Each structure stands twice: as C-alpha cells, then as structure tokens.
GROMACS .gro file of C-alpha atoms in nm:
model
  301
    1MET     CA    1   0.002  -0.002   0.000
    2THR     CA    2   0.141   0.343  -0.107
    3THR     CA    3   0.164   0.599   0.174
    4PRO     CA    4   0.000   0.923   0.060
    5ALA     CA    5   0.237   1.213   0.018
    6PHE     CA    6   0.245   1.454   0.312
    7THR     CA    7   0.126   1.811   0.236
    8SER     CA    8   0.215   2.078   0.489
    9HIS     CA    9  -0.050   2.336   0.563
   10LEU     CA   10   0.204   2.591   0.677
   11ASP     CA   11   0.282   2.872   0.433
   12TYR     CA   12   0.655   2.900   0.469
   13SER     CA   13   0.681   3.203   0.233
   14ALA     CA   14   0.431   3.384   0.454
   15MET     CA   15   0.623   3.282   0.759
   16GLY     CA   16   0.933   3.440   0.613
   17ASP     CA   17   0.729   3.763   0.538
   18ARG     CA   18   0.612   3.773   0.902
   19LEU     CA   19   0.965   3.726   1.028
   20ARG     CA   20   1.092   4.019   0.827
   21ALA     CA   21   0.801   4.236   0.950
   22TYR     CA   22   0.868   4.145   1.320
   23ARG     CA   23   1.243   4.209   1.271
   24MET     CA   24   1.181   4.550   1.125
   25GLY     CA   25   0.944   4.628   1.408
   26ALA     CA   26   1.204   4.535   1.657
   27GLY     CA   27   1.448   4.770   1.492
   28LEU     CA   28   1.698   4.491   1.423
   29GLN     CA   29   1.918   4.443   1.122
   30ALA     CA   30   1.973   4.091   0.981
   31ASP     CA   31   2.335   4.078   1.105
   32GLU     CA   32   2.215   4.169   1.459
   33VAL     CA   33   1.967   3.886   1.459
   34ALA     CA   34   2.231   3.646   1.322
   35GLU     CA   35   2.468   3.744   1.601
   36GLN     CA   36   2.224   3.698   1.875
   37LEU     CA   37   2.112   3.355   1.735
   38GLY     CA   38   2.469   3.244   1.665
   39VAL     CA   39   2.401   3.190   1.295
   40SER     CA   40   2.525   3.355   0.979
   41ARG     CA   41   2.338   3.651   0.814
   42ALA     CA   42   2.276   3.420   0.519
   43VAL     CA   43   2.074   3.195   0.745
   44VAL     CA   44   1.857   3.489   0.850
   45TYR     CA   45   1.794   3.590   0.483
   46ARG     CA   46   1.700   3.228   0.403
   47MET     CA   47   1.450   3.219   0.682
   48GLU     CA   48   1.295   3.542   0.550
   49LYS     CA   49   1.256   3.373   0.221
   50GLY     CA   50   1.072   3.098   0.392
   51GLU     CA   51   1.324   2.823   0.391
   52ILE     CA   52   1.280   2.567   0.665
   53VAL     CA   53   1.489   2.594   0.976
   54LYS     CA   54   1.501   2.396   1.303
   55ILE     CA   55   1.197   2.458   1.527
   56GLU     CA   56   1.442   2.545   1.819
   57THR     CA   57   1.580   2.834   1.605
   58LEU     CA   58   1.232   2.956   1.540
   59GLU     CA   59   1.152   2.946   1.912
   60ARG     CA   60   1.465   3.146   1.992
   61LEU     CA   61   1.385   3.389   1.710
   62ALA     CA   62   1.030   3.450   1.833
   63GLN     CA   63   1.167   3.519   2.187
   64LEU     CA   64   1.428   3.760   2.040
   65LEU     CA   65   1.160   3.948   1.836
   66GLY     CA   66   0.918   3.970   2.119
   67THR     CA   67   0.641   3.751   1.967
   68SER     CA   68   0.530   3.383   1.980
   69LEU     CA   69   0.612   3.082   1.775
   70ALA     CA   70   0.234   3.053   1.688
   71SER     CA   71   0.241   3.407   1.547
   72LEU     CA   72   0.555   3.335   1.344
   73LEU     CA   73   0.391   3.020   1.197
   74GLY     CA   74   0.057   3.206   1.140
   75VAL     CA   75  -0.149   2.946   1.317
   76GLU     CA   76  -0.338   3.210   1.520
   77ALA     CA   77  -0.359   3.586   1.514
   78GLU     CA   78  -0.045   3.781   1.453
   79TYR     CA   79   0.014   4.061   1.694
   80TYR     CA   80   0.203   4.385   1.623
   81ALA     CA   81   0.304   4.636   1.888
   82SER     CA   82   0.503   4.826   1.620
   83ALA     CA   83   0.337   5.036   1.344
   84LEU     CA   84   0.646   4.989   1.136
   85ALA     CA   85   0.607   4.607   1.153
   86LEU     CA   86   0.233   4.627   1.072
   87PHE     CA   87   0.283   4.858   0.778
   88GLU     CA   88   0.546   4.621   0.637
   89ARG     CA   89   0.310   4.330   0.683
   90MET     CA   90   0.031   4.516   0.513
   91ARG     CA   91   0.268   4.594   0.218
   92GLN     CA   92   0.351   4.227   0.179
   93ILE     CA   93  -0.014   4.112   0.168
   94GLU     CA   94  -0.135   4.393  -0.049
   95GLN     CA   95   0.113   4.288  -0.315
   96SER     CA   96  -0.115   3.987  -0.403
   97THR     CA   97  -0.452   4.138  -0.291
   98ASP     CA   98  -0.731   4.182  -0.542
   99ARG     CA   99  -1.003   4.328  -0.318
  100ILE     CA  100  -0.976   4.561  -0.012
  101LEU     CA  101  -1.250   4.657   0.228
  102ALA     CA  102  -1.111   4.941   0.433
  103HIS     CA  103  -1.185   5.179   0.718
  104PHE     CA  104  -0.884   5.384   0.814
  105GLU     CA  105  -0.933   5.707   1.003
  106PRO     CA  106  -0.981   5.949   0.848
  107ILE     CA  107  -0.867   5.832   0.495
  108SER     CA  108  -0.700   5.508   0.385
  109VAL     CA  109  -0.333   5.589   0.305
  110LEU     CA  110  -0.390   5.410  -0.036
  111LEU     CA  111  -0.624   5.702  -0.131
  112LEU     CA  112  -0.416   5.984   0.001
  113SER     CA  113  -0.191   6.187  -0.224
  114GLU     CA  114   0.183   6.116  -0.240
  115ASN     CA  115   0.245   6.469  -0.101
  116TYR     CA  116   0.053   6.380   0.220
  117LEU     CA  117   0.340   6.149   0.322
  118ASN     CA  118   0.573   6.444   0.326
  119TYR     CA  119   0.342   6.613   0.580
  120LEU     CA  120   0.315   6.293   0.773
  121ALA     CA  121   0.690   6.283   0.833
  122LEU     CA  122   0.658   6.629   0.976
  123MET     CA  123   0.358   6.537   1.187
  124LEU     CA  124   0.526   6.235   1.333
  125GLU     CA  125   0.827   6.448   1.438
  126GLU     CA  126   0.596   6.700   1.597
  127ALA     CA  127   0.408   6.427   1.784
  128LEU     CA  128   0.724   6.296   1.961
  129PRO     CA  129   0.699   6.313   2.342
  130GLN     CA  130   0.970   6.484   2.540
  131GLY     CA  131   1.259   6.249   2.604
  132ALA     CA  132   1.211   6.043   2.295
  133ASP     CA  133   1.523   5.928   2.114
  134THR     CA  134   1.493   6.155   1.810
  135GLN     CA  135   1.767   5.971   1.605
  136VAL     CA  136   1.596   5.631   1.645
  137GLN     CA  137   1.248   5.790   1.574
  138ALA     CA  138   1.379   5.968   1.271
  139ARG     CA  139   1.511   5.644   1.127
  140GLN     CA  140   1.185   5.462   1.196
  141THR     CA  141   0.983   5.742   1.047
  142LEU     CA  142   1.184   5.736   0.725
  143GLN     CA  143   1.134   5.360   0.704
  144MET     CA  144   0.757   5.396   0.771
  145VAL     CA  145   0.718   5.662   0.497
  146GLU     CA  146   0.912   5.457   0.246
  147ILE     CA  147   0.683   5.152   0.321
  148LEU     CA  148   0.373   5.367   0.290
  149ARG     CA  149   0.501   5.503  -0.044
  150ALA     CA  150   0.560   5.145  -0.165
  151ARG     CA  151   0.200   5.053  -0.072
  152GLN     CA  152   0.073   5.366  -0.264
  153ARG     CA  153   0.285   5.268  -0.567
  154ASN     CA  154   0.159   4.905  -0.560
  155PHE     CA  155  -0.201   5.024  -0.530
  156GLU     CA  156  -0.156   5.265  -0.831
  157GLN     CA  157   0.008   4.997  -1.046
  158ARG     CA  158  -0.215   4.693  -0.962
  159LYS     CA  159  -0.532   4.888  -0.889
  160PRO     CA  160  -0.702   4.630  -0.662
  161HIS     CA  161  -1.069   4.698  -0.610
  162ILE     CA  162  -1.109   4.902  -0.297
  163VAL     CA  163  -1.426   4.975  -0.097
  164SER     CA  164  -1.341   5.247   0.147
  165LEU     CA  165  -1.561   5.380   0.423
  166MET     CA  166  -1.498   5.728   0.568
  167GLY     CA  167  -1.673   5.898   0.856
  168LEU     CA  168  -1.805   6.244   0.779
  169ARG     CA  169  -1.743   6.348   1.142
  170ASP     CA  170  -1.382   6.223   1.126
  171LEU     CA  171  -1.328   6.412   0.809
  172GLU     CA  172  -1.465   6.731   0.957
  173ARG     CA  173  -1.232   6.708   1.255
  174PHE     CA  174  -0.944   6.631   1.016
  175VAL     CA  175  -0.992   6.961   0.820
  176GLN     CA  176  -1.056   7.162   1.128
  177THR     CA  177  -0.737   7.037   1.297
  178GLY     CA  178  -0.514   7.023   0.999
  179LEU     CA  179  -0.202   6.806   0.928
  180VAL     CA  180  -0.037   6.863   1.266
  181GLY     CA  181   0.131   6.631   1.515
  182ARG     CA  182   0.041   6.860   1.813
  183MET     CA  183  -0.180   7.163   1.866
  184ASP     CA  184   0.085   7.409   1.977
  185VAL     CA  185   0.241   7.458   1.630
  186PRO     CA  186   0.282   7.823   1.518
  187ALA     CA  187  -0.023   7.982   1.375
  188ALA     CA  188   0.128   8.015   1.022
  189VAL     CA  189   0.213   7.649   1.021
  190ARG     CA  190  -0.138   7.558   1.140
  191ARG     CA  191  -0.306   7.760   0.859
  192GLU     CA  192  -0.082   7.589   0.599
  193ARG     CA  193  -0.162   7.248   0.744
  194ILE     CA  194  -0.528   7.315   0.753
  195GLN     CA  195  -0.513   7.408   0.386
  196ALA     CA  196  -0.322   7.085   0.316
  197ALA     CA  197  -0.603   6.883   0.486
  198HIS     CA  198  -0.867   7.066   0.283
  199ILE     CA  199  -0.677   6.968  -0.040
  200GLU     CA  200  -0.684   6.600   0.061
  201VAL     CA  201  -1.056   6.602   0.135
  202ALA     CA  202  -1.133   6.789  -0.194
  203ARG     CA  203  -0.932   6.520  -0.370
  204ILE     CA  204  -1.146   6.254  -0.217
  205ALA     CA  205  -1.453   6.444  -0.343
  206GLU     CA  206  -1.320   6.435  -0.690
  207LEU     CA  207  -1.253   6.066  -0.655
  208MET     CA  208  -1.614   6.012  -0.544
  209GLU     CA  209  -1.761   6.217  -0.826
  210HIS     CA  210  -1.564   6.056  -1.103
  211ALA     CA  211  -1.580   5.698  -0.945
  212PRO     CA  212  -1.295   5.516  -1.110
  213TRP     CA  213  -1.374   5.161  -1.160
  214PHE     CA  214  -1.126   5.029  -0.888
  215ALA     CA  215  -1.230   5.268  -0.612
  216GLN     CA  216  -1.568   5.295  -0.426
  217ILE     CA  217  -1.598   5.540  -0.143
  218GLY     CA  218  -1.880   5.561   0.107
  219LEU     CA  219  -1.927   5.864   0.327
  220VAL     CA  220  -2.085   5.760   0.662
  221ASP     CA  221  -2.277   6.023   0.868
  222ASP     CA  222  -2.265   5.814   1.185
  223ALA     CA  223  -2.017   5.709   1.452
  224MET     CA  224  -1.753   5.489   1.293
  225PRO     CA  225  -1.590   5.179   1.453
  226SER     CA  226  -1.311   5.282   1.695
  227ALA     CA  227  -1.071   5.022   1.554
  228THR     CA  228  -0.964   5.078   1.186
  229TYR     CA  229  -0.943   4.772   0.970
  230GLN     CA  230  -0.879   4.623   0.623
  231VAL     CA  231  -1.012   4.301   0.479
  232LEU     CA  232  -0.774   4.190   0.208
  233THR     CA  233  -0.876   3.915  -0.035
  234GLY     CA  234  -0.660   3.757  -0.293
  235ALA     CA  235  -0.628   3.421  -0.474
  236HIS     CA  236  -0.469   3.252  -0.178
  237HIS     CA  237  -0.567   3.468   0.126
  238ARG     CA  238  -0.869   3.637   0.303
  239VAL     CA  239  -0.725   3.828   0.594
  240LEU     CA  240  -0.837   4.082   0.845
  241MET     CA  241  -0.610   4.357   0.983
  242GLN     CA  242  -0.716   4.567   1.279
  243SER     CA  243  -0.511   4.869   1.381
  244PRO     CA  244  -0.491   5.119   1.667
  245PHE     CA  245  -0.247   5.332   1.474
  246ARG     CA  246  -0.357   5.658   1.311
  247LEU     CA  247  -0.195   5.847   1.023
  248GLY     CA  248  -0.444   6.144   1.022
  249GLU     CA  249  -0.431   6.459   1.232
  250LEU     CA  250  -0.249   6.411   1.571
  251PRO     CA  251  -0.113   6.074   1.444
  252ASN     CA  252  -0.028   5.776   1.662
  253VAL     CA  253   0.230   5.525   1.555
  254ARG     CA  254   0.377   5.461   1.894
  255ASN     CA  255   0.120   5.300   2.119
  256GLY     CA  256  -0.125   5.017   2.054
  257ILE     CA  257  -0.147   4.648   1.952
  258ALA     CA  258  -0.253   4.562   1.592
  259THR     CA  259  -0.378   4.220   1.489
  260VAL     CA  260  -0.370   4.024   1.166
  261THR     CA  261  -0.585   3.713   1.137
  262ALA     CA  262  -0.731   3.481   0.881
  263SER     CA  263  -1.006   3.364   1.118
  264PRO     CA  264  -1.313   3.310   0.892
  265GLU     CA  265  -1.548   3.436   1.168
  266ALA     CA  266  -1.358   3.759   1.220
  267VAL     CA  267  -1.328   3.822   0.846
  268ALA     CA  268  -1.693   3.747   0.790
  269LEU     CA  269  -1.818   3.979   1.070
  270HIS     CA  270  -1.610   4.273   0.930
  271GLU     CA  271  -1.741   4.206   0.580
  272GLN     CA  272  -2.093   4.210   0.720
  273MET     CA  273  -2.032   4.537   0.916
  274THR     CA  274  -1.889   4.693   0.595
  275THR     CA  275  -2.192   4.591   0.401
  276GLN     CA  276  -2.429   4.738   0.658
  277LEU     CA  277  -2.235   5.072   0.675
  278TRP     CA  278  -2.211   5.084   0.290
  279ALA     CA  279  -2.583   5.045   0.255
  280HIS     CA  280  -2.651   5.377   0.434
  281ALA     CA  281  -2.348   5.565   0.307
  282SER     CA  282  -2.346   5.858   0.065
  283LYS     CA  283  -2.173   5.772  -0.258
  284GLY     CA  284  -2.080   5.907  -0.596
  285TYR     CA  285  -2.193   6.258  -0.682
  286GLU     CA  286  -2.411   6.284  -0.363
  287GLY     CA  287  -2.117   6.203  -0.141
  288ALA     CA  288  -1.891   6.442  -0.323
  289GLN     CA  289  -2.139   6.723  -0.273
  290ARG     CA  290  -2.171   6.649   0.092
  291LEU     CA  291  -1.794   6.662   0.129
  292ARG     CA  292  -1.767   6.993  -0.059
  293ALA     CA  293  -2.054   7.141   0.147
  294MET     CA  294  -1.873   7.043   0.471
  295LEU     CA  295  -1.550   7.208   0.342
  296GLN     CA  296  -1.738   7.529   0.268
  297ARG     CA  297  -1.901   7.532   0.613
  298VAL     CA  298  -1.561   7.478   0.792
  299ARG     CA  299  -1.406   7.757   0.588
  300ARG     CA  300  -1.684   7.995   0.685
  301ASP     CA  301  -1.641   7.907   1.055
   0.00000   0.00000   0.00000
C-alpha cells in the first residue's frame, strides 16, 4: 500500500514575510539577529525567504523578536506592537491582494496623495513626546514613510478593487485640525496644514464624483468603529487587519497593538459590518457634494 504524500498546511513563504516584519518592528538588522542567534546572516535571509529551519531556532527567534512561535507560524492571530512592523506586513499582503474593504481614520493611506506622506513625516516628528530618542525615531519614520510610499505605488500599479468607508465627522475634525502632530504649532504652520487637509478631502470628493472603476468610497454620517481595519482578499488569502495606529491629524504610531488574522469568523463579521455601513453611506456625486458642503461650512467658521 502506497503511503500518501504529506502536504504541509504551513505557508513558509508567509512565515518568512512575518519574520521580516517582526524584525523591522524590533528595529534589528539581519546581522544583529544572526549574531544573537549564533548563525550567519545568510541563514537569517534564508529564513525570511521561507526556507525551513530547526524549530528550536524559530523558538529562539520568536523570543528575540518579542512574539510567539504561533504568531510566526501564522496558526493564530499575529500581534504587532510596532506600526512599522504592521505597515510592512500590510505591504507584503497587499502585493497579491485583489479586493480591499477598508476603514482607516480618516482616509486610507492608499487613497491619500503622495504629498501627504511628506506632511506625515513632519507630523510624526511634531508628535514625539519629550525624552524620545529623536535619532531612532527619525530612522523609523523614514522607514515607515518609505513603506507607505511602496504601498501607494503598488496600489496605483495593480489597482485592486477598494471599498473605502470614511466617517463624515472624522473628516470634519481632520480639516478643522489640519495636518499637525500637536496643537501648539505656530499659527502660520497651522494655517498651512489646515489648507493641506482641505486639499486632501477635496481630492477625495473628486474621486467620489468621477468614481474610477477600482475605487468605491462611502461617506458615513454616523459614529465609525473605533478600531480601523482592512479586509484583504486574494487568490490565496482572506485576511483581516485591525489597527490602533492613526496617520491622520494628531497621528499615533507609537502605542497600541494591531492584529492580523485569517479567522473566517472575524473576516466574515467585518465584511458584514462593511456591507451594513455601505448600505447607508453617501456615494458618488451625492457624497462628493456633501464633502464639498462640509468644506465650505468649515471655511466659513
């Protein structure tokens, strides 16, 4: 009797991607990981390509990176205490994603202008608390912005279908506050940043009115979920990402725990919630007009 061939259900390539994301989030270079594990840098790079290693090495690696073996293997939710690590993981999954359901406050970075990321770098610098290591933070900010630009480029090139929900109240706060990291910036800076926020929202209004085939935007006049999320679907994945991190006004990339899971129940519940919110959202020309009316009202005030 022939023994059936064994087929592993572990996705080793995805494990390598997770490993790289966790390493980046820990602020470690490949040679630093290699030194602490007592292996060569080439071994670390092979692991990040999904090549099989001893389970003992993976256990030590998980401990070094501040995560669990289960999270590295992807057999339960992945947890990210680092925004840098989460953004890298999102970049990886979006490369093979065909459909995105998104609610990121106030606007998904995939729909923001490229110039927005220049302001984001300034906002993150302004938002630093006293006593923060500015050199380390500047390096991480540069890495984050590079990853976000890569995500924008991938979205522009591949044009996966996105359904993006935006809260009208969140957008109103966004344009009233401006693209600032803290409220005590000089008055001239605040005026410029408020104008920059208006430009971004006006751009969203244009997108809504012209409705490109790959982008559907729904404007929700109701309280939005406190946790932002994306559901990403591709040929070989259906994944939910939940994030406490914010890239809008008064951004937060320092504190919070994000999760990534392929749990069918979690994915289905977020799809249902998106469908319910979408049903009552303003769309197309109507939504664009509501955004423009809001901008005019804020300018008068």
